[in-house]
Amino acid sequence: MSATTVTAVDAFNSMDRDEAIALLRPCVDVDRWCEELADARPFVGTELLLAAAELAASPFTADEVEQALAHHPRIGERATGAHREAALSRSEQAGIDQTDADVAAALVEGNLAYERRFGRVFLIRAAGRSASEILAALNERLGNSDAEEAAVVADQLRQIAVLRLKGIFAP
Ligand SMILES: NC(=O)NC1=NC(=O)NC1=O
């Protein structure tokens, strides 16, 4: 057996609680989710950590979504700042062609329409999606009832959190 390599999960398991929580927070700013996962350590392998993360995010409550949305820049707006969440947001929104003026205008308009309708920022798991796919989803979701859309937003937040966690532990 070769010398065992210290995996990211091993390092995570041996962190003190605050450090573990701080590592998780850029995935989603929901205290309960970060604390639950930090307190569920040690994890035997990445798969079990990701499964626990998925479970702890199913679903996020309305209050948790509210708190987390404060940290999500609008789609089409490049998150500023050097902190981890901004970098994650920029890479997730990389599929949006920032130079296409028509797309940019449509996203600005769509975001405004969504915020007028639902009173919060439009949230979508942007990674892997083009601007036209995002715009189509936005327009489709404008027709949702408040209850339907609350469930969709919570699910998108879950997808973003788990994707970000995968980026840390299973890059
Ligand atoms: N308003 C948003 O949907 N923001 C974001 N979606 C992502 O996938 N990353 C973001 O920052």
PDB file of C-alpha atoms and ligand atoms in Angstrom:
ATOM      1  CA  MET A   1       0.000   0.000   0.000  1.00  0.00           C
ATOM      2  CA  SER A   2       1.604   3.275  -1.046  1.00  0.00           C
ATOM      3  CA  ALA A   3       1.750   6.083   1.486  1.00  0.00           C
ATOM      4  CA  THR A   4      -1.804   7.243   1.849  1.00  0.00           C
ATOM      5  CA  THR A   5      -2.451  10.606   0.216  1.00  0.00           C
ATOM      6  CA  VAL A   6      -4.193  13.150   2.399  1.00  0.00           C
ATOM      7  CA  THR A   7      -7.369  13.895   0.469  1.00  0.00           C
ATOM      8  CA  ALA A   8      -9.346  17.135   0.612  1.00  0.00           C
ATOM      9  CA  VAL A   9     -11.947  15.292   2.663  1.00  0.00           C
ATOM     10  CA  ASP A  10      -9.277  14.148   5.118  1.00  0.00           C
ATOM     11  CA  ALA A  11      -8.147  17.759   5.506  1.00  0.00           C
ATOM     12  CA  PHE A  12     -11.777  18.848   5.901  1.00  0.00           C
ATOM     13  CA  ASN A  13     -12.333  16.191   8.559  1.00  0.00           C
ATOM     14  CA  SER A  14      -9.401  17.419  10.607  1.00  0.00           C
ATOM     15  CA  MET A  15     -10.212  21.150  10.443  1.00  0.00           C
ATOM     16  CA  ASP A  16     -11.617  22.846  13.511  1.00  0.00           C
ATOM     17  CA  ARG A  17     -15.339  23.574  13.268  1.00  0.00           C
ATOM     18  CA  ASP A  18     -15.092  27.266  12.367  1.00  0.00           C
ATOM     19  CA  GLU A  19     -12.566  26.533   9.642  1.00  0.00           C
ATOM     20  CA  ALA A  20     -14.787  23.800   8.181  1.00  0.00           C
ATOM     21  CA  ILE A  21     -17.800  26.144   8.220  1.00  0.00           C
ATOM     22  CA  ALA A  22     -15.763  28.898   6.588  1.00  0.00           C
ATOM     23  CA  LEU A  23     -14.698  26.514   3.822  1.00  0.00           C
ATOM     24  CA  LEU A  24     -18.332  25.609   3.108  1.00  0.00           C
ATOM     25  CA  ARG A  25     -19.848  29.087   3.234  1.00  0.00           C
ATOM     26  CA  PRO A  26     -18.934  30.211  -0.308  1.00  0.00           C
ATOM     27  CA  CYS A  27     -21.014  27.257  -1.556  1.00  0.00           C
ATOM     28  CA  VAL A  28     -24.148  28.792  -0.062  1.00  0.00           C
ATOM     29  CA  ASP A  29     -24.578  31.293   2.730  1.00  0.00           C
ATOM     30  CA  VAL A  30     -26.932  29.180   4.870  1.00  0.00           C
ATOM     31  CA  ASP A  31     -25.689  28.741   8.449  1.00  0.00           C
ATOM     32  CA  ARG A  32     -27.661  25.554   9.062  1.00  0.00           C
ATOM     33  CA  TRP A  33     -26.272  23.809   5.958  1.00  0.00           C
ATOM     34  CA  CYS A  34     -22.672  24.753   6.751  1.00  0.00           C
ATOM     35  CA  GLU A  35     -23.023  23.789  10.417  1.00  0.00           C
ATOM     36  CA  GLU A  36     -24.812  20.511   9.702  1.00  0.00           C
ATOM     37  CA  LEU A  37     -22.059  19.373   7.347  1.00  0.00           C
ATOM     38  CA  ALA A  38     -19.269  20.541   9.647  1.00  0.00           C
ATOM     39  CA  ASP A  39     -20.909  18.640  12.514  1.00  0.00           C
ATOM     40  CA  ALA A  40     -21.438  15.496  10.427  1.00  0.00           C
ATOM     41  CA  ARG A  41     -17.686  14.983  10.065  1.00  0.00           C
ATOM     42  CA  PRO A  42     -15.694  12.833   9.665  1.00  0.00           C
ATOM     43  CA  PHE A  43     -16.779  11.831   6.157  1.00  0.00           C
ATOM     44  CA  VAL A  44     -15.393   8.667   4.639  1.00  0.00           C
ATOM     45  CA  GLY A  45     -14.765   9.871   1.091  1.00  0.00           C
ATOM     46  CA  THR A  46     -16.113  12.574  -1.172  1.00  0.00           C
ATOM     47  CA  GLU A  47     -19.242  10.740  -2.279  1.00  0.00           C
ATOM     48  CA  LEU A  48     -20.629  10.590   1.247  1.00  0.00           C
ATOM     49  CA  LEU A  49     -19.873  14.271   1.810  1.00  0.00           C
ATOM     50  CA  LEU A  50     -21.647  15.216  -1.426  1.00  0.00           C
ATOM     51  CA  ALA A  51     -24.612  13.002  -0.556  1.00  0.00           C
ATOM     52  CA  ALA A  52     -24.896  14.628   2.877  1.00  0.00           C
ATOM     53  CA  ALA A  53     -24.680  18.069   1.255  1.00  0.00           C
ATOM     54  CA  GLU A  54     -27.438  17.161  -1.197  1.00  0.00           C
ATOM     55  CA  LEU A  55     -29.634  15.910   1.631  1.00  0.00           C
ATOM     56  CA  ALA A  56     -29.024  18.920   3.871  1.00  0.00           C
ATOM     57  CA  ALA A  57     -30.065  21.163   0.967  1.00  0.00           C
ATOM     58  CA  SER A  58     -33.289  19.311   0.201  1.00  0.00           C
ATOM     59  CA  PRO A  59     -34.953  21.637   0.569  1.00  0.00           C
ATOM     60  CA  PHE A  60     -33.621  24.958   1.766  1.00  0.00           C
ATOM     61  CA  THR A  61     -36.356  26.824   3.631  1.00  0.00           C
ATOM     62  CA  ALA A  62     -37.761  30.106   2.309  1.00  0.00           C
ATOM     63  CA  ASP A  63     -35.842  32.001   5.001  1.00  0.00           C
ATOM     64  CA  GLU A  64     -32.609  30.256   4.065  1.00  0.00           C
ATOM     65  CA  VAL A  65     -33.143  31.091   0.396  1.00  0.00           C
ATOM     66  CA  GLU A  66     -33.781  34.708   1.337  1.00  0.00           C
ATOM     67  CA  GLN A  67     -30.524  34.893   3.284  1.00  0.00           C
ATOM     68  CA  ALA A  68     -28.496  33.158   0.569  1.00  0.00           C
ATOM     69  CA  LEU A  69     -29.816  35.299  -2.293  1.00  0.00           C
ATOM     70  CA  ALA A  70     -28.162  38.374  -0.841  1.00  0.00           C
ATOM     71  CA  HIS A  71     -24.877  36.905  -2.085  1.00  0.00           C
ATOM     72  CA  HIS A  72     -25.896  36.071  -5.623  1.00  0.00           C
ATOM     73  CA  PRO A  73     -25.223  38.759  -8.168  1.00  0.00           C
ATOM     74  CA  ARG A  74     -27.784  39.152 -10.912  1.00  0.00           C
ATOM     75  CA  ILE A  75     -27.345  37.007 -13.951  1.00  0.00           C
ATOM     76  CA  GLY A  76     -25.337  39.018 -16.461  1.00  0.00           C
ATOM     77  CA  GLU A  77     -23.791  41.219 -13.794  1.00  0.00           C
ATOM     78  CA  ARG A  78     -20.160  40.286 -13.204  1.00  0.00           C
ATOM     79  CA  ALA A  79     -19.665  39.789  -9.485  1.00  0.00           C
ATOM     80  CA  THR A  80     -17.012  42.201  -8.267  1.00  0.00           C
ATOM     81  CA  GLY A  81     -14.504  41.624  -5.553  1.00  0.00           C
ATOM     82  CA  ALA A  82     -11.808  39.102  -4.916  1.00  0.00           C
ATOM     83  CA  HIS A  83     -13.700  37.007  -2.389  1.00  0.00           C
ATOM     84  CA  ARG A  84     -14.360  33.389  -3.203  1.00  0.00           C
ATOM     85  CA  GLU A  85     -18.076  33.722  -3.941  1.00  0.00           C
ATOM     86  CA  ALA A  86     -17.455  36.405  -6.564  1.00  0.00           C
ATOM     87  CA  ALA A  87     -14.882  34.223  -8.297  1.00  0.00           C
ATOM     88  CA  LEU A  88     -17.278  31.277  -8.274  1.00  0.00           C
ATOM     89  CA  SER A  89     -20.070  33.435  -9.659  1.00  0.00           C
ATOM     90  CA  ARG A  90     -17.879  34.769 -12.451  1.00  0.00           C
ATOM     91  CA  SER A  91     -16.863  31.269 -13.498  1.00  0.00           C
ATOM     92  CA  GLU A  92     -20.456  30.006 -13.314  1.00  0.00           C
ATOM     93  CA  GLN A  93     -21.605  32.835 -15.544  1.00  0.00           C
ATOM     94  CA  ALA A  94     -18.787  32.307 -18.024  1.00  0.00           C
ATOM     95  CA  GLY A  95     -21.252  30.905 -20.554  1.00  0.00           C
ATOM     96  CA  ILE A  96     -22.905  34.307 -20.880  1.00  0.00           C
ATOM     97  CA  ASP A  97     -21.372  36.321 -23.671  1.00  0.00           C
ATOM     98  CA  GLN A  98     -20.671  39.582 -21.895  1.00  0.00           C
ATOM     99  CA  THR A  99     -19.948  41.318 -25.177  1.00  0.00           C
ATOM    100  CA  ASP A 100     -23.322  40.701 -26.832  1.00  0.00           C
ATOM    101  CA  ALA A 101     -25.264  43.920 -26.199  1.00  0.00           C
ATOM    102  CA  ASP A 102     -28.610  42.381 -27.148  1.00  0.00           C
ATOM    103  CA  VAL A 103     -28.122  39.548 -24.659  1.00  0.00           C
ATOM    104  CA  ALA A 104     -27.023  41.954 -21.968  1.00  0.00           C
ATOM    105  CA  ALA A 105     -30.069  44.149 -22.539  1.00  0.00           C
ATOM    106  CA  ALA A 106     -32.415  41.171 -22.538  1.00  0.00           C
ATOM    107  CA  LEU A 107     -30.940  39.938 -19.257  1.00  0.00           C
ATOM    108  CA  VAL A 108     -31.273  43.366 -17.646  1.00  0.00           C
ATOM    109  CA  GLU A 109     -34.888  43.538 -18.758  1.00  0.00           C
ATOM    110  CA  GLY A 110     -35.587  39.968 -17.696  1.00  0.00           C
ATOM    111  CA  ASN A 111     -34.043  40.461 -14.280  1.00  0.00           C
ATOM    112  CA  LEU A 112     -36.133  43.571 -13.717  1.00  0.00           C
ATOM    113  CA  ALA A 113     -39.337  41.829 -14.798  1.00  0.00           C
ATOM    114  CA  TYR A 114     -38.553  38.918 -12.497  1.00  0.00           C
ATOM    115  CA  GLU A 115     -37.748  41.162  -9.539  1.00  0.00           C
ATOM    116  CA  ARG A 116     -40.964  43.121 -10.072  1.00  0.00           C
ATOM    117  CA  ARG A 117     -42.944  39.882 -10.202  1.00  0.00           C
ATOM    118  CA  PHE A 118     -41.317  37.979  -7.313  1.00  0.00           C
ATOM    119  CA  GLY A 119     -39.567  40.665  -5.267  1.00  0.00           C
ATOM    120  CA  ARG A 120     -36.160  38.988  -5.253  1.00  0.00           C
ATOM    121  CA  VAL A 121     -33.237  38.398  -7.576  1.00  0.00           C
ATOM    122  CA  PHE A 122     -33.663  35.785 -10.310  1.00  0.00           C
ATOM    123  CA  LEU A 123     -31.558  32.763  -9.363  1.00  0.00           C
ATOM    124  CA  ILE A 124     -30.553  29.998 -11.716  1.00  0.00           C
ATOM    125  CA  ARG A 125     -27.735  27.473 -11.766  1.00  0.00           C
ATOM    126  CA  ALA A 126     -25.842  29.271 -14.519  1.00  0.00           C
ATOM    127  CA  ALA A 127     -22.941  26.857 -14.943  1.00  0.00           C
ATOM    128  CA  GLY A 128     -23.167  25.090 -18.264  1.00  0.00           C
ATOM    129  CA  ARG A 129     -25.991  27.293 -19.535  1.00  0.00           C
ATOM    130  CA  SER A 130     -25.881  29.822 -22.336  1.00  0.00           C
ATOM    131  CA  ALA A 131     -27.516  33.212 -22.065  1.00  0.00           C
ATOM    132  CA  SER A 132     -30.350  32.113 -24.357  1.00  0.00           C
ATOM    133  CA  GLU A 133     -31.053  29.068 -22.186  1.00  0.00           C
ATOM    134  CA  ILE A 134     -31.054  31.291 -19.110  1.00  0.00           C
ATOM    135  CA  LEU A 135     -33.346  33.833 -20.761  1.00  0.00           C
ATOM    136  CA  ALA A 136     -35.733  31.073 -21.827  1.00  0.00           C
ATOM    137  CA  ALA A 137     -35.826  29.720 -18.271  1.00  0.00           C
ATOM    138  CA  LEU A 138     -36.363  33.209 -16.878  1.00  0.00           C
ATOM    139  CA  ASN A 139     -39.292  33.903 -19.196  1.00  0.00           C
ATOM    140  CA  GLU A 140     -40.832  30.509 -18.507  1.00  0.00           C
ATOM    141  CA  ARG A 141     -40.521  30.971 -14.753  1.00  0.00           C
ATOM    142  CA  LEU A 142     -42.161  34.406 -14.890  1.00  0.00           C
ATOM    143  CA  GLY A 143     -45.379  32.460 -15.357  1.00  0.00           C
ATOM    144  CA  ASN A 144     -44.936  30.425 -12.161  1.00  0.00           C
ATOM    145  CA  SER A 145     -47.101  30.937  -9.105  1.00  0.00           C
ATOM    146  CA  ASP A 146     -45.296  32.206  -6.009  1.00  0.00           C
ATOM    147  CA  ALA A 147     -45.328  28.713  -4.507  1.00  0.00           C
ATOM    148  CA  GLU A 148     -44.087  27.029  -7.700  1.00  0.00           C
ATOM    149  CA  GLU A 149     -41.284  29.575  -8.091  1.00  0.00           C
ATOM    150  CA  ALA A 150     -40.242  29.315  -4.431  1.00  0.00           C
ATOM    151  CA  ALA A 151     -39.644  25.595  -4.950  1.00  0.00           C
ATOM    152  CA  VAL A 152     -37.723  26.213  -8.193  1.00  0.00           C
ATOM    153  CA  VAL A 153     -35.466  28.826  -6.571  1.00  0.00           C
ATOM    154  CA  ALA A 154     -34.698  26.543  -3.616  1.00  0.00           C
ATOM    155  CA  ASP A 155     -33.779  23.758  -6.050  1.00  0.00           C
ATOM    156  CA  GLN A 156     -31.524  26.049  -8.108  1.00  0.00           C
ATOM    157  CA  LEU A 157     -29.789  27.150  -4.898  1.00  0.00           C
ATOM    158  CA  ARG A 158     -29.282  23.491  -3.988  1.00  0.00           C
ATOM    159  CA  GLN A 159     -27.766  22.781  -7.400  1.00  0.00           C
ATOM    160  CA  ILE A 160     -25.377  25.734  -7.094  1.00  0.00           C
ATOM    161  CA  ALA A 161     -24.324  24.747  -3.562  1.00  0.00           C
ATOM    162  CA  VAL A 162     -23.599  21.131  -4.515  1.00  0.00           C
ATOM    163  CA  LEU A 163     -21.797  22.158  -7.726  1.00  0.00           C
ATOM    164  CA  ARG A 164     -19.594  24.523  -5.724  1.00  0.00           C
ATOM    165  CA  LEU A 165     -18.907  21.826  -3.137  1.00  0.00           C
ATOM    166  CA  LYS A 166     -17.917  19.445  -5.945  1.00  0.00           C
ATOM    167  CA  GLY A 167     -15.541  22.154  -7.164  1.00  0.00           C
ATOM    168  CA  ILE A 168     -13.827  22.100  -3.788  1.00  0.00           C
ATOM    169  CA  PHE A 169     -13.740  18.345  -3.160  1.00  0.00           C
ATOM    170  CA  ALA A 170     -13.944  16.695  -6.534  1.00  0.00           C
ATOM    171  CA  PRO A 171     -12.457  19.248  -8.962  1.00  0.00           C
TER     172      PRO A 171
HETATM  173  N1  LIG B   1     -28.528  35.320  -9.945  1.00  0.00           N
HETATM  174  C1  LIG B   1     -27.889  34.144 -10.179  1.00  0.00           C
HETATM  175  O1  LIG B   1     -28.486  33.196 -10.670  1.00  0.00           O
HETATM  176  N2  LIG B   1     -26.556  34.085  -9.841  1.00  0.00           N
HETATM  177  C2  LIG B   1     -25.809  32.964 -10.010  1.00  0.00           C
HETATM  178  N3  LIG B   1     -26.146  31.784 -10.537  1.00  0.00           N
HETATM  179  C3  LIG B   1     -25.041  30.948 -10.492  1.00  0.00           C
HETATM  180  O2  LIG B   1     -24.976  29.803 -10.906  1.00  0.00           O
HETATM  181  N4  LIG B   1     -23.997  31.616  -9.929  1.00  0.00           N
HETATM  182  C4  LIG B   1     -24.424  32.880  -9.606  1.00  0.00           C
HETATM  183  O3  LIG B   1     -23.775  33.789  -9.079  1.00  0.00           O
END
